[in-house]
Tab-separated table of C-alpha atoms and ligand atoms in Angstrom:
chain	number	residue	atom	x	y	z
A	11	MET	CA	7.090	28.545	13.723
A	12	ALA	CA	8.101	26.150	10.952
A	13	THR	CA	6.099	26.227	7.735
A	14	ASP	CA	4.529	22.946	6.605
A	15	VAL	CA	7.130	20.237	6.905
A	16	VAL	CA	4.775	17.301	7.083
A	17	THR	CA	4.877	14.342	4.711
A	18	MET	CA	2.979	11.064	4.846
A	19	ASP	CA	6.279	9.214	5.437
A	20	LYS	CA	6.997	11.325	8.515
A	21	ILE	CA	3.524	10.606	9.895
A	22	VAL	CA	3.866	6.863	9.256
A	23	SER	CA	7.274	6.815	10.903
A	24	LEU	CA	6.172	8.856	13.943
A	25	CYS	CA	3.109	6.615	14.346
A	26	LYS	CA	5.258	3.497	14.454
A	27	ARG	CA	8.078	4.990	16.558
A	28	ARG	CA	5.742	6.377	19.201
A	29	GLY	CA	3.174	3.596	19.290
A	30	PHE	CA	0.173	5.198	17.557
A	31	VAL	CA	-0.314	2.848	14.600
A	32	PHE	CA	1.508	-0.315	13.479
A	33	PRO	CA	1.208	-2.263	10.224
A	34	SER	CA	-0.988	-5.244	11.043
A	35	SER	CA	0.320	-8.852	11.168
A	36	GLU	CA	3.875	-7.552	10.799
A	37	ILE	CA	5.548	-10.752	12.027
A	38	TYR	CA	3.956	-12.569	9.070
A	39	GLY	CA	5.133	-9.947	6.610
A	40	GLY	CA	2.120	-7.681	7.049
A	41	LEU	CA	-1.335	-7.696	5.482
A	42	GLY	CA	-1.670	-4.949	2.882
A	43	SER	CA	-3.495	-1.860	4.139
A	44	SER	CA	-4.378	-3.305	7.510
A	45	TYR	CA	-3.302	-1.466	10.650
A	46	ASP	CA	-3.321	-1.949	14.405
A	47	TYR	CA	-3.663	0.952	16.805
A	48	GLY	CA	-1.081	1.083	19.580
A	49	HIS	CA	-1.475	2.649	23.035
A	50	TYR	CA	-1.391	6.332	21.999
A	51	GLY	CA	-3.411	5.596	18.864
A	52	VAL	CA	-6.133	4.029	21.008
A	53	LEU	CA	-6.179	7.040	23.345
A	54	LEU	CA	-6.274	9.453	20.395
A	55	LYS	CA	-9.025	7.573	18.559
A	56	ASN	CA	-11.049	7.346	21.778
A	57	ASN	CA	-10.844	11.144	21.982
A	58	VAL	CA	-11.891	11.574	18.330
A	59	ARG	CA	-14.936	9.362	18.931
A	60	ALA	CA	-15.765	10.962	22.291
A	61	LEU	CA	-15.631	14.486	20.830
A	62	TRP	CA	-17.851	13.403	17.926
A	63	TRP	CA	-20.365	11.872	20.357
A	64	LYS	CA	-20.183	15.039	22.469
A	65	ALA	CA	-21.073	17.196	19.446
A	66	MET	CA	-23.923	14.839	18.493
A	67	LEU	CA	-25.400	13.898	21.871
A	68	GLN	CA	-24.248	16.092	24.727
A	69	GLU	CA	-24.422	19.455	22.991
A	70	ARG	CA	-27.855	18.847	21.394
A	71	ASP	CA	-31.194	17.364	22.376
A	72	ASP	CA	-32.370	16.180	18.958
A	73	ILE	CA	-30.040	13.191	18.401
A	74	VAL	CA	-30.039	9.732	19.988
A	75	ALA	CA	-27.466	6.924	19.877
A	76	LEU	CA	-27.379	3.440	18.361
A	77	ASP	CA	-24.927	0.544	18.155
A	78	SER	CA	-26.277	-1.906	15.583
A	79	ALA	CA	-24.982	-5.294	14.434
A	80	ILE	CA	-22.219	-5.531	11.821
A	81	ILE	CA	-23.883	-8.504	10.110
A	82	GLN	CA	-27.457	-7.650	9.200
A	83	HIS	CA	-30.167	-9.477	7.287
A	84	PRO	CA	-28.840	-9.927	3.712
A	85	LYS	CA	-31.998	-8.301	2.340
A	86	THR	CA	-30.702	-5.043	3.835
A	87	TRP	CA	-28.156	-4.771	1.029
A	88	GLU	CA	-30.651	-5.680	-1.651
A	89	ALA	CA	-32.938	-2.912	-0.439
A	90	SER	CA	-30.175	-0.352	0.068
A	91	GLY	CA	-28.884	-0.877	-3.471
A	92	HIS	CA	-25.438	-1.992	-2.321
A	93	LEU	CA	-25.732	-5.453	-3.909
A	94	ALA	CA	-26.428	-3.935	-7.305
A	95	SER	CA	-24.540	-0.656	-7.206
A	96	PHE	CA	-21.691	-0.722	-4.680
A	97	THR	CA	-19.110	-1.649	-7.287
A	98	ASP	CA	-15.845	-0.555	-8.894
A	99	PRO	CA	-14.931	-1.304	-12.530
A	100	LEU	CA	-12.056	-3.814	-12.693
A	101	VAL	CA	-9.812	-5.298	-15.308
A	102	ASP	CA	-7.696	-8.448	-14.947
A	103	CYS	CA	-4.344	-9.017	-16.624
A	104	ARG	CA	-4.209	-12.490	-18.195
A	105	THR	CA	-0.375	-12.412	-18.164
A	106	CYS	CA	0.486	-11.503	-14.578
A	107	LYS	CA	-2.914	-12.298	-13.023
A	108	LEU	CA	-3.016	-8.893	-11.306
A	109	ARG	CA	-6.204	-6.911	-11.010
A	110	PHE	CA	-6.537	-3.148	-11.533
A	111	ARG	CA	-9.211	-0.539	-11.272
A	112	ALA	CA	-10.157	0.358	-14.821
A	113	ASP	CA	-9.996	4.086	-14.032
A	114	ASP	CA	-6.537	3.709	-12.422
A	115	LEU	CA	-5.080	2.008	-15.501
A	116	GLN	CA	-6.141	4.871	-17.715
A	117	GLU	CA	-4.039	7.100	-15.500
A	118	ALA	CA	-1.089	4.761	-15.929
A	119	ALA	CA	-1.486	4.615	-19.679
A	120	CYS	CA	-1.606	8.375	-20.067
A	121	GLY	CA	1.642	8.653	-18.139
A	122	ARG	CA	0.389	10.652	-15.150
A	123	LYS	CA	1.134	7.792	-12.807
A	124	PRO	CA	3.663	4.959	-13.118
A	125	SER	CA	2.142	1.559	-13.750
A	126	LYS	CA	1.958	-0.734	-10.761
A	127	HIS	CA	2.353	-3.651	-13.098
A	128	PRO	CA	5.714	-5.400	-12.612
A	129	GLY	CA	5.789	-6.336	-16.312
A	130	GLU	CA	4.905	-2.760	-17.404
A	131	THR	CA	1.647	-1.840	-19.093
A	132	PRO	CA	2.577	-2.567	-22.738
A	133	ASP	CA	2.801	-6.295	-21.906
A	134	CYS	CA	-0.575	-6.355	-20.228
A	135	ASP	CA	-3.195	-8.579	-21.727
A	136	LEU	CA	-6.262	-6.997	-20.188
A	137	THR	CA	-9.811	-8.274	-19.931
A	138	GLU	CA	-12.786	-6.010	-20.538
A	139	PRO	CA	-13.776	-4.014	-17.399
A	140	ARG	CA	-16.355	-5.704	-15.194
A	141	GLU	CA	-18.075	-4.528	-12.045
A	142	PHE	CA	-16.658	-5.863	-8.770
A	143	ASN	CA	-18.787	-5.620	-5.633
A	144	LEU	CA	-16.916	-4.102	-2.690
A	145	MET	CA	-18.837	-5.888	0.053
A	146	PHE	CA	-17.105	-8.616	2.071
A	147	GLU	CA	-19.076	-11.832	1.931
A	148	THR	CA	-19.387	-14.331	4.764
A	149	THR	CA	-21.661	-17.251	5.629
A	150	ILE	CA	-23.992	-17.614	8.567
A	151	GLY	CA	-23.700	-21.044	10.166
A	152	PRO	CA	-21.412	-23.909	9.172
A	153	VAL	CA	-22.752	-24.647	5.687
A	154	ARG	CA	-21.919	-22.497	2.706
A	155	GLU	CA	-25.131	-22.641	0.734
A	156	GLU	CA	-27.601	-20.343	-0.922
A	157	GLY	CA	-29.420	-18.394	1.783
A	158	ALA	CA	-26.529	-18.548	4.240
A	159	ILE	CA	-24.604	-15.745	2.549
A	160	ALA	CA	-24.327	-12.521	4.502
A	161	TYR	CA	-22.198	-9.394	4.284
A	162	LEU	CA	-20.044	-7.348	6.609
A	163	ARG	CA	-21.647	-3.902	6.558
A	164	PRO	CA	-20.001	-1.468	4.124
A	165	GLU	CA	-21.517	1.508	5.996
A	166	THR	CA	-23.027	1.942	9.454
A	167	ALA	CA	-25.953	3.942	8.050
A	168	GLN	CA	-28.206	0.995	7.163
A	169	GLY	CA	-28.401	-0.219	10.774
A	170	ILE	CA	-29.966	3.139	11.567
A	171	PHE	CA	-32.666	2.822	8.890
A	172	LEU	CA	-33.493	-0.730	10.067
A	173	ASN	CA	-34.132	0.656	13.549
A	174	PHE	CA	-36.107	3.743	12.490
A	175	ARG	CA	-39.440	2.305	13.715
A	176	ASN	CA	-38.001	1.303	17.095
A	177	TYR	CA	-36.763	4.848	17.598
A	178	LEU	CA	-40.097	6.444	16.716
A	179	GLN	CA	-41.695	4.248	19.376
A	180	PHE	CA	-39.270	4.563	22.279
A	181	SER	CA	-37.434	7.858	21.885
A	182	ARG	CA	-40.420	10.246	21.867
A	183	LYS	CA	-38.686	12.106	19.047
A	184	LYS	CA	-40.334	13.451	15.925
A	185	PRO	CA	-38.675	14.847	12.805
A	186	PRO	CA	-36.393	16.726	12.757
A	187	PHE	CA	-34.327	14.298	14.828
A	188	GLY	CA	-31.234	12.176	14.301
A	189	ILE	CA	-29.793	8.759	15.133
A	190	ALA	CA	-26.023	8.521	15.474
A	191	GLN	CA	-23.734	5.528	15.344
A	192	VAL	CA	-20.000	4.820	15.495
A	193	GLY	CA	-18.529	1.500	14.405
A	194	LYS	CA	-16.517	-0.606	12.025
A	195	SER	CA	-17.342	-0.865	8.330
A	196	PHE	CA	-15.732	-3.112	5.736
A	197	ARG	CA	-15.054	-2.591	2.036
A	198	ASN	CA	-12.995	-4.811	-0.210
A	199	GLU	CA	-11.273	-1.739	-1.669
A	200	ILE	CA	-9.323	-2.457	-4.849
A	201	THR	CA	-6.842	0.339	-4.302
A	202	PRO	CA	-6.482	0.886	-0.575
A	203	GLY	CA	-3.458	2.848	0.527
A	204	ASN	CA	-1.935	6.013	1.856
A	205	PHE	CA	-1.594	4.586	5.343
A	206	ILE	CA	-4.899	4.693	7.262
A	207	PHE	CA	-6.530	6.988	4.681
A	208	ARG	CA	-8.148	4.094	2.805
A	209	THR	CA	-8.245	0.637	4.351
A	210	ARG	CA	-10.524	-2.371	4.003
A	211	GLU	CA	-11.583	-2.282	7.637
A	212	PHE	CA	-12.266	1.158	9.077
A	213	GLU	CA	-14.413	3.003	11.526
A	214	GLN	CA	-17.253	5.339	10.609
A	215	MET	CA	-19.048	8.032	12.607
A	216	GLU	CA	-22.407	8.500	10.915
A	217	MET	CA	-25.605	10.284	11.769
A	218	GLU	CA	-28.913	10.068	9.916
A	219	PHE	CA	-31.028	13.170	10.483
A	220	PHE	CA	-34.720	12.583	9.670
A	221	VAL	CA	-36.571	15.717	8.586
A	222	PRO	CA	-39.913	16.777	7.075
A	223	PRO	CA	-39.347	16.737	3.273
A	224	ASP	CA	-39.755	20.496	2.880
A	225	GLN	CA	-36.961	21.122	5.431
A	226	ALA	CA	-34.306	18.950	3.760
A	227	GLU	CA	-32.391	21.780	2.126
A	228	HIS	CA	-32.306	23.829	5.299
A	229	TRP	CA	-30.905	20.917	7.308
A	230	PHE	CA	-28.394	20.021	4.587
A	231	GLU	CA	-26.910	23.532	4.892
A	232	HIS	CA	-27.073	23.308	8.687
A	233	TRP	CA	-25.017	20.106	8.765
A	234	LEU	CA	-22.456	21.381	6.265
A	235	ALA	CA	-21.760	24.321	8.576
A	236	GLU	CA	-21.852	22.247	11.788
A	237	ARG	CA	-19.416	19.662	10.552
A	238	MET	CA	-16.949	22.261	9.242
A	239	ARG	CA	-17.176	23.926	12.666
A	240	TRP	CA	-16.373	20.616	14.415
A	241	TYR	CA	-13.072	20.229	12.589
A	242	THR	CA	-11.965	23.854	12.947
A	243	GLY	CA	-13.079	23.877	16.597
A	244	LEU	CA	-10.650	21.004	17.170
A	245	GLY	CA	-7.802	22.970	15.695
A	246	ILE	CA	-7.784	22.055	12.003
A	247	ARG	CA	-6.569	25.093	10.064
A	248	PRO	CA	-9.510	26.516	8.065
A	249	ASP	CA	-7.349	27.037	4.969
A	250	HIS	CA	-6.697	23.266	4.947
A	251	LEU	CA	-10.422	22.502	4.735
A	252	ARG	CA	-12.869	23.052	1.916
A	253	LEU	CA	-16.347	22.017	0.830
A	254	ARG	CA	-16.716	20.390	-2.569
A	255	PRO	CA	-20.191	19.679	-3.989
A	256	HIS	CA	-20.457	16.471	-6.049
A	257	GLY	CA	-21.302	16.794	-9.734
A	258	PRO	CA	-24.340	14.807	-11.000
A	259	GLU	CA	-22.142	12.003	-12.445
A	260	GLU	CA	-20.417	11.514	-9.081
A	261	LEU	CA	-23.473	11.171	-6.841
A	262	SER	CA	-24.015	7.842	-5.040
A	263	HIS	CA	-27.056	5.844	-6.070
A	264	TYR	CA	-29.019	7.072	-3.035
A	265	SER	CA	-28.024	10.728	-3.055
A	266	ARG	CA	-29.886	13.826	-4.212
A	267	ALA	CA	-26.997	16.114	-3.243
A	268	THR	CA	-23.642	15.489	-1.572
A	269	SER	CA	-20.828	17.775	-0.518
A	270	ASP	CA	-17.494	16.484	0.674
A	271	ILE	CA	-15.515	18.156	3.383
A	272	GLU	CA	-12.022	17.871	1.953
A	273	TYR	CA	-8.746	18.210	3.813
A	274	LEU	CA	-5.380	19.139	2.331
A	275	PHE	CA	-3.503	15.890	3.116
A	276	PRO	CA	0.166	15.580	2.056
A	277	ILE	CA	-1.229	13.574	-0.912
A	278	GLY	CA	-3.435	16.545	-1.930
A	279	TRP	CA	-7.058	17.528	-1.321
A	280	ARG	CA	-9.025	14.411	-0.335
A	281	GLU	CA	-12.433	13.576	1.149
A	282	LEU	CA	-12.545	13.707	4.917
A	283	GLU	CA	-16.303	13.445	5.358
A	284	GLY	CA	-19.336	13.285	3.068
A	285	ILE	CA	-22.599	15.099	3.801
A	286	ALA	CA	-25.490	13.774	1.757
A	287	ASN	CA	-29.138	14.520	1.215
A	288	ARG	CA	-30.419	10.930	0.865
A	289	GLY	CA	-34.016	12.058	0.359
A	290	ASP	CA	-36.538	9.304	1.216
A	291	TYR	CA	-34.513	6.681	-0.695
A	292	ASP	CA	-33.563	4.382	2.189
A	293	LEU	CA	-36.811	4.370	4.177
A	294	THR	CA	-38.832	3.861	0.981
A	295	GLN	CA	-36.574	1.014	-0.163
A	296	HIS	CA	-36.671	-0.772	3.201
A	297	ALA	CA	-40.458	-0.323	3.402
A	298	LEU	CA	-40.753	-1.893	-0.057
A	299	HIS	CA	-38.459	-4.859	0.694
A	300	SER	CA	-39.678	-5.547	4.245
A	301	GLY	CA	-43.383	-4.868	3.762
A	302	GLN	CA	-43.291	-2.653	6.891
A	303	LYS	CA	-44.503	0.939	7.006
A	304	LEU	CA	-41.571	3.269	7.617
A	305	GLU	CA	-43.142	6.675	7.951
A	306	TYR	CA	-43.889	9.325	10.505
A	307	VAL	CA	-47.493	9.853	11.593
A	308	ASP	CA	-48.415	12.924	13.588
A	309	THR	CA	-51.051	11.678	16.004
A	310	ALA	CA	-52.455	15.182	16.599
A	311	SER	CA	-52.861	16.317	12.983
A	312	GLY	CA	-53.033	12.900	11.278
A	313	GLU	CA	-50.313	14.076	8.875
A	314	ARG	CA	-48.142	11.217	7.550
A	315	TYR	CA	-44.967	11.315	5.487
A	316	VAL	CA	-41.714	9.476	4.798
A	317	PRO	CA	-39.005	11.679	6.320
A	318	HIS	CA	-36.057	12.774	4.216
A	319	VAL	CA	-32.580	12.114	5.520
A	320	ILE	CA	-29.517	14.341	5.820
A	321	GLU	CA	-26.397	12.332	6.578
A	322	PRO	CA	-23.029	13.593	7.816
A	323	ALA	CA	-20.755	10.539	7.343
A	324	ALA	CA	-17.248	10.795	8.755
A	325	GLY	CA	-14.376	8.329	9.124
A	326	ALA	CA	-12.735	8.048	12.549
A	327	ASP	CA	-9.422	6.833	11.097
A	328	ARG	CA	-9.379	9.478	8.393
A	329	ALA	CA	-10.221	12.223	10.886
A	330	LEU	CA	-7.449	10.955	13.158
A	331	LEU	CA	-5.015	11.096	10.223
A	332	ALA	CA	-6.081	14.665	9.408
A	333	PHE	CA	-5.626	15.720	13.049
A	334	LEU	CA	-2.139	14.174	13.092
A	335	VAL	CA	-1.126	15.778	9.794
A	336	ASP	CA	-2.442	19.168	10.823
A	337	ALA	CA	-0.687	18.999	14.195
A	338	TYR	CA	2.698	17.758	12.958
A	339	ASP	CA	5.451	20.325	13.294
A	340	GLU	CA	9.210	20.598	13.616
A	341	ASP	CA	11.152	23.389	15.277
A	342	GLU	CA	14.421	24.006	17.059
A	343	ILE	CA	15.037	24.390	20.769
A	344	GLU	CA	18.464	25.511	21.881
A	345	GLY	CA	19.999	24.318	18.641
A	346	GLU	CA	18.287	20.931	18.799
A	347	ARG	CA	15.649	19.791	16.283
A	348	ARG	CA	12.297	18.891	17.809
A	349	THR	CA	9.275	17.071	16.379
A	350	VAL	CA	6.049	18.132	18.031
A	351	LEU	CA	2.386	17.286	17.621
A	352	ARG	CA	0.469	20.502	18.235
A	353	LEU	CA	-2.783	18.648	18.879
A	354	HIS	CA	-5.801	20.360	20.418
A	355	PRO	CA	-5.442	19.536	24.138
A	356	GLN	CA	-8.831	17.796	24.131
A	357	LEU	CA	-7.588	15.453	21.404
A	358	ALA	CA	-4.150	14.834	22.895
A	359	PRO	CA	-3.762	11.196	24.019
A	360	VAL	CA	-2.062	12.248	27.261
A	361	LYS	CA	-2.964	15.579	28.859
A	362	VAL	CA	-0.132	15.839	31.338
A	363	ALA	CA	3.223	14.168	31.986
A	364	VAL	CA	4.610	14.195	35.509
A	365	LEU	CA	8.403	14.233	35.562
A	366	PRO	CA	10.827	14.340	38.488
A	367	LEU	CA	13.832	16.439	37.466
A	368	VAL	CA	16.238	13.855	38.923
A	369	ARG	CA	15.789	10.296	40.138
A	370	ARG	CA	16.853	10.991	43.757
A	371	ASP	CA	16.361	13.307	46.752
A	372	GLY	CA	12.721	12.311	47.220
A	373	GLN	CA	11.673	13.792	43.859
A	374	PRO	CA	10.360	10.498	42.331
A	375	GLU	CA	8.240	9.843	45.444
A	376	LEU	CA	6.662	13.314	45.363
A	377	ALA	CA	6.188	13.096	41.576
A	378	ARG	CA	4.379	9.758	41.904
A	379	ALA	CA	2.112	11.238	44.575
A	380	VAL	CA	1.291	14.149	42.225
A	381	TRP	CA	0.577	11.686	39.382
A	382	GLN	CA	-1.656	9.577	41.702
A	383	GLU	CA	-3.798	12.637	42.331
A	384	LEU	CA	-3.884	13.889	38.736
A	385	LYS	CA	-4.762	10.550	37.160
A	386	GLU	CA	-8.168	10.628	38.895
A	387	ARG	CA	-9.104	13.632	36.776
A	388	LEU	CA	-6.983	13.564	33.591
A	389	GLN	CA	-5.087	11.144	31.387
A	390	ALA	CA	-1.683	11.530	33.033
A	391	GLU	CA	1.619	9.751	32.577
A	392	TYR	CA	4.549	9.362	34.980
A	393	ASP	CA	8.052	9.177	33.516
A	394	GLU	CA	11.332	9.186	35.419
A	395	GLY	CA	13.690	7.532	32.886
A	396	GLY	CA	16.433	9.530	31.116
A	397	ALA	CA	17.491	13.152	30.890
A	398	ILE	CA	14.706	15.693	31.401
A	399	GLY	CA	15.217	17.150	27.890
A	400	ARG	CA	14.671	13.739	26.292
A	401	ARG	CA	11.556	13.173	28.351
A	402	TYR	CA	10.139	16.536	27.211
A	403	ARG	CA	10.895	15.629	23.580
A	404	ARG	CA	9.117	12.296	23.927
A	405	GLN	CA	5.999	14.002	25.305
A	406	ASP	CA	6.191	16.665	22.550
A	407	GLU	CA	6.186	13.898	19.950
A	408	ILE	CA	3.021	12.326	21.312
A	409	GLY	CA	1.381	15.753	21.633
A	410	THR	CA	1.162	16.048	25.444
A	411	PRO	CA	0.209	19.703	26.008
A	412	TRP	CA	1.632	20.062	29.524
A	413	ALA	CA	4.577	18.624	31.442
A	414	VAL	CA	4.719	19.029	35.206
A	415	THR	CA	8.239	18.992	36.625
A	416	ILE	CA	9.067	18.233	40.226
A	417	ASP	CA	12.399	19.750	41.344
A	418	HIS	CA	14.263	20.426	44.592
A	419	GLN	CA	12.082	23.497	45.276
A	420	SER	CA	8.944	21.312	45.027
A	421	LEU	CA	10.050	19.445	48.180
A	422	GLU	CA	10.526	22.709	50.046
A	423	ASP	CA	7.434	24.718	49.101
A	424	HIS	CA	5.068	22.203	47.445
A	425	THR	CA	5.074	23.941	44.069
A	426	VAL	CA	5.785	22.508	40.611
A	427	THR	CA	6.400	23.951	37.167
A	428	ILE	CA	4.002	23.477	34.248
A	429	ARG	CA	5.736	23.534	30.859
A	430	ASP	CA	3.602	24.358	27.824
A	431	ARG	CA	4.280	22.205	24.734
A	432	ASP	CA	3.704	25.061	22.268
A	433	THR	CA	4.991	28.237	23.937
A	434	LEU	CA	7.579	26.409	26.094
A	435	ALA	CA	6.601	28.853	28.877
A	436	GLN	CA	7.088	27.466	32.393
A	437	VAL	CA	4.980	28.693	35.300
A	438	ARG	CA	5.168	27.653	38.915
A	439	VAL	CA	1.941	26.639	40.677
A	440	ALA	CA	1.048	25.127	44.035
A	441	ILE	CA	0.490	21.357	43.954
A	442	SER	CA	-2.814	21.951	45.737
A	443	SER	CA	-4.178	23.903	42.749
A	444	LEU	CA	-2.482	21.886	39.969
A	445	ALA	CA	-5.424	19.698	38.905
A	446	ASP	CA	-7.815	22.691	38.843
A	447	GLU	CA	-5.321	24.687	36.782
A	448	LEU	CA	-4.877	21.876	34.234
A	449	GLU	CA	-8.623	21.289	33.942
A	450	ALA	CA	-9.179	25.015	33.366
A	451	ARG	CA	-6.539	24.962	30.609
A	452	LEU	CA	-8.211	21.937	29.044
A	453	ARG	CA	-11.582	23.716	28.928
A	454	ALA	CA	-10.167	27.022	27.647
A	455	PRO	CA	-10.620	27.956	23.954
A	456	TRP	CA	-7.657	26.759	21.916
A	457	ARG	CA	-6.181	27.951	18.636
A	458	SER	CA	-3.531	26.114	16.646
A	459	PRO	CA	-0.180	27.906	17.051
A	460	LYS	CA	0.417	26.958	13.414
A	461	LEU	CA	-2.154	29.635	12.501
A	462	GLY	CA	0.259	32.372	13.592
A	463	SER	CA	-0.802	35.526	15.432
B	25	GAP	N1	-23.054	6.229	4.571
B	25	GAP	C1	-22.366	7.031	3.597
B	25	GAP	C2	-20.981	6.613	3.401
B	25	GAP	O1	-20.554	5.570	3.836
B	25	GAP	P1	-18.748	7.350	2.280
B	25	GAP	O2	-18.356	8.681	1.691
B	25	GAP	O3	-18.564	6.143	1.450
B	25	GAP	O4	-20.256	7.542	2.718
B	25	GAP	C3	-18.037	8.133	4.670
B	25	GAP	O5	-17.979	7.159	3.656
B	25	GAP	C4	-16.665	8.356	5.272
B	25	GAP	O6	-16.121	7.114	5.727
B	25	GAP	C5	-15.622	8.901	4.293
B	25	GAP	O7	-15.718	10.299	4.161
B	25	GAP	C6	-14.327	8.483	4.968
B	25	GAP	O8	-13.990	9.382	6.000
B	25	GAP	C7	-14.713	7.150	5.590
B	25	GAP	N2	-14.277	6.042	4.696
B	25	GAP	C8	-14.937	5.524	3.635
B	25	GAP	N3	-14.241	4.522	3.088
B	25	GAP	C9	-13.109	4.393	3.791
B	25	GAP	C10	-11.970	3.508	3.729
B	25	GAP	N4	-11.879	2.547	2.825
B	25	GAP	N5	-10.971	3.670	4.647
B	25	GAP	C11	-11.065	4.644	5.597
B	25	GAP	N6	-12.117	5.484	5.720
B	25	GAP	C12	-13.122	5.375	4.835
């Protein structure tokens, strides 16, 4: 097995070549750090989301789902602290009119990173740093006036806090319980970049877990372990993951403790997901600003308290990037170089490709019939164009774990071969048991072949 050969450039190029992710608005020259997901990217991201929901909803009975609005009452962001504190320090250059993050410039000046300034740093005529709010502003209704200003949400979390009372009433849940949400968030990032790692429009998968105050530490540890398990269970190599607790100077305005799950991207160790103990900050703030009581009352004992919140906050795009990076591999088959995505089968955009060996002798007709049956149960793809070797390579590059080949023997005895993407082993099975066999393989425990034996 090849050692790590992955670079960000290879991922970007594979994503474009194979229809996972395209630069957005390309025909107009592109829009910096904006991306569109193509067919296989959509299938892959759907699987990332679905497996997150499965871990949150299907495998537990203490979490419920929400899909809240992107534009919420503007007071939300006053209460949450985002209007005052969700900022980056910026400097402007009076000469070239470019804008930099103050902390990024320091890096440039000390020589660790080349300046992005076309006129080079010594010519810069910089303003004093000032705080720049990262929220995207918009107006509600046709008139831009005071009171009509609203914001695109910079995190999905606040929609959950706004609905806390509704959930206490309808869900028959009491702390400890969680509310989960997946959806788009928007941040006017000053230094987006590194492909889909940091963009201005991205998708979050967040869950707010409401607990009795004296249980907060226990649940914080619980969610650190659970979330690490989710990534490794989906094939991420454990030595490419680590937990990093935030120092006091790094904590967000709402956080009592945060640990990042970091992944070893080709650009180095970077945050993949943040797990925070938000204490009672959000519910208390929204109670204060809305005048509504946001607390839990135990009707039997009369006990009342403001629950504390443990929040695992993940990014769907960033997780997808980590899965791609971790799965990327190159090897050689019969003297020919192959690129292969060794994705966990449950993540793979396509589970099975159905390929007639040749485009004659009744093989395409039988292959299409096999595909018709499989597609009812699995994401399957039919492909008859080109040499069989090239078709295998194409499926390897999009991470399809199994290829079913229909050959002359298939017409005689109604059997087909299943080729395994990773081991390249081919086994012959009866068409009548093919779907069961593939579903059993999909459910079976899986270990990244990049881990070695
Ligand atoms: N509610 C807490 C919160 O939003 P965060 O650490 O700012 O915490 C959580 O964001 C996750 O969202 C990050 O770990 C990352 O995966 C993803 N994320 C944040 N900003 C992003 C961006 N600009 N582009 C892509 N993903 C981003």
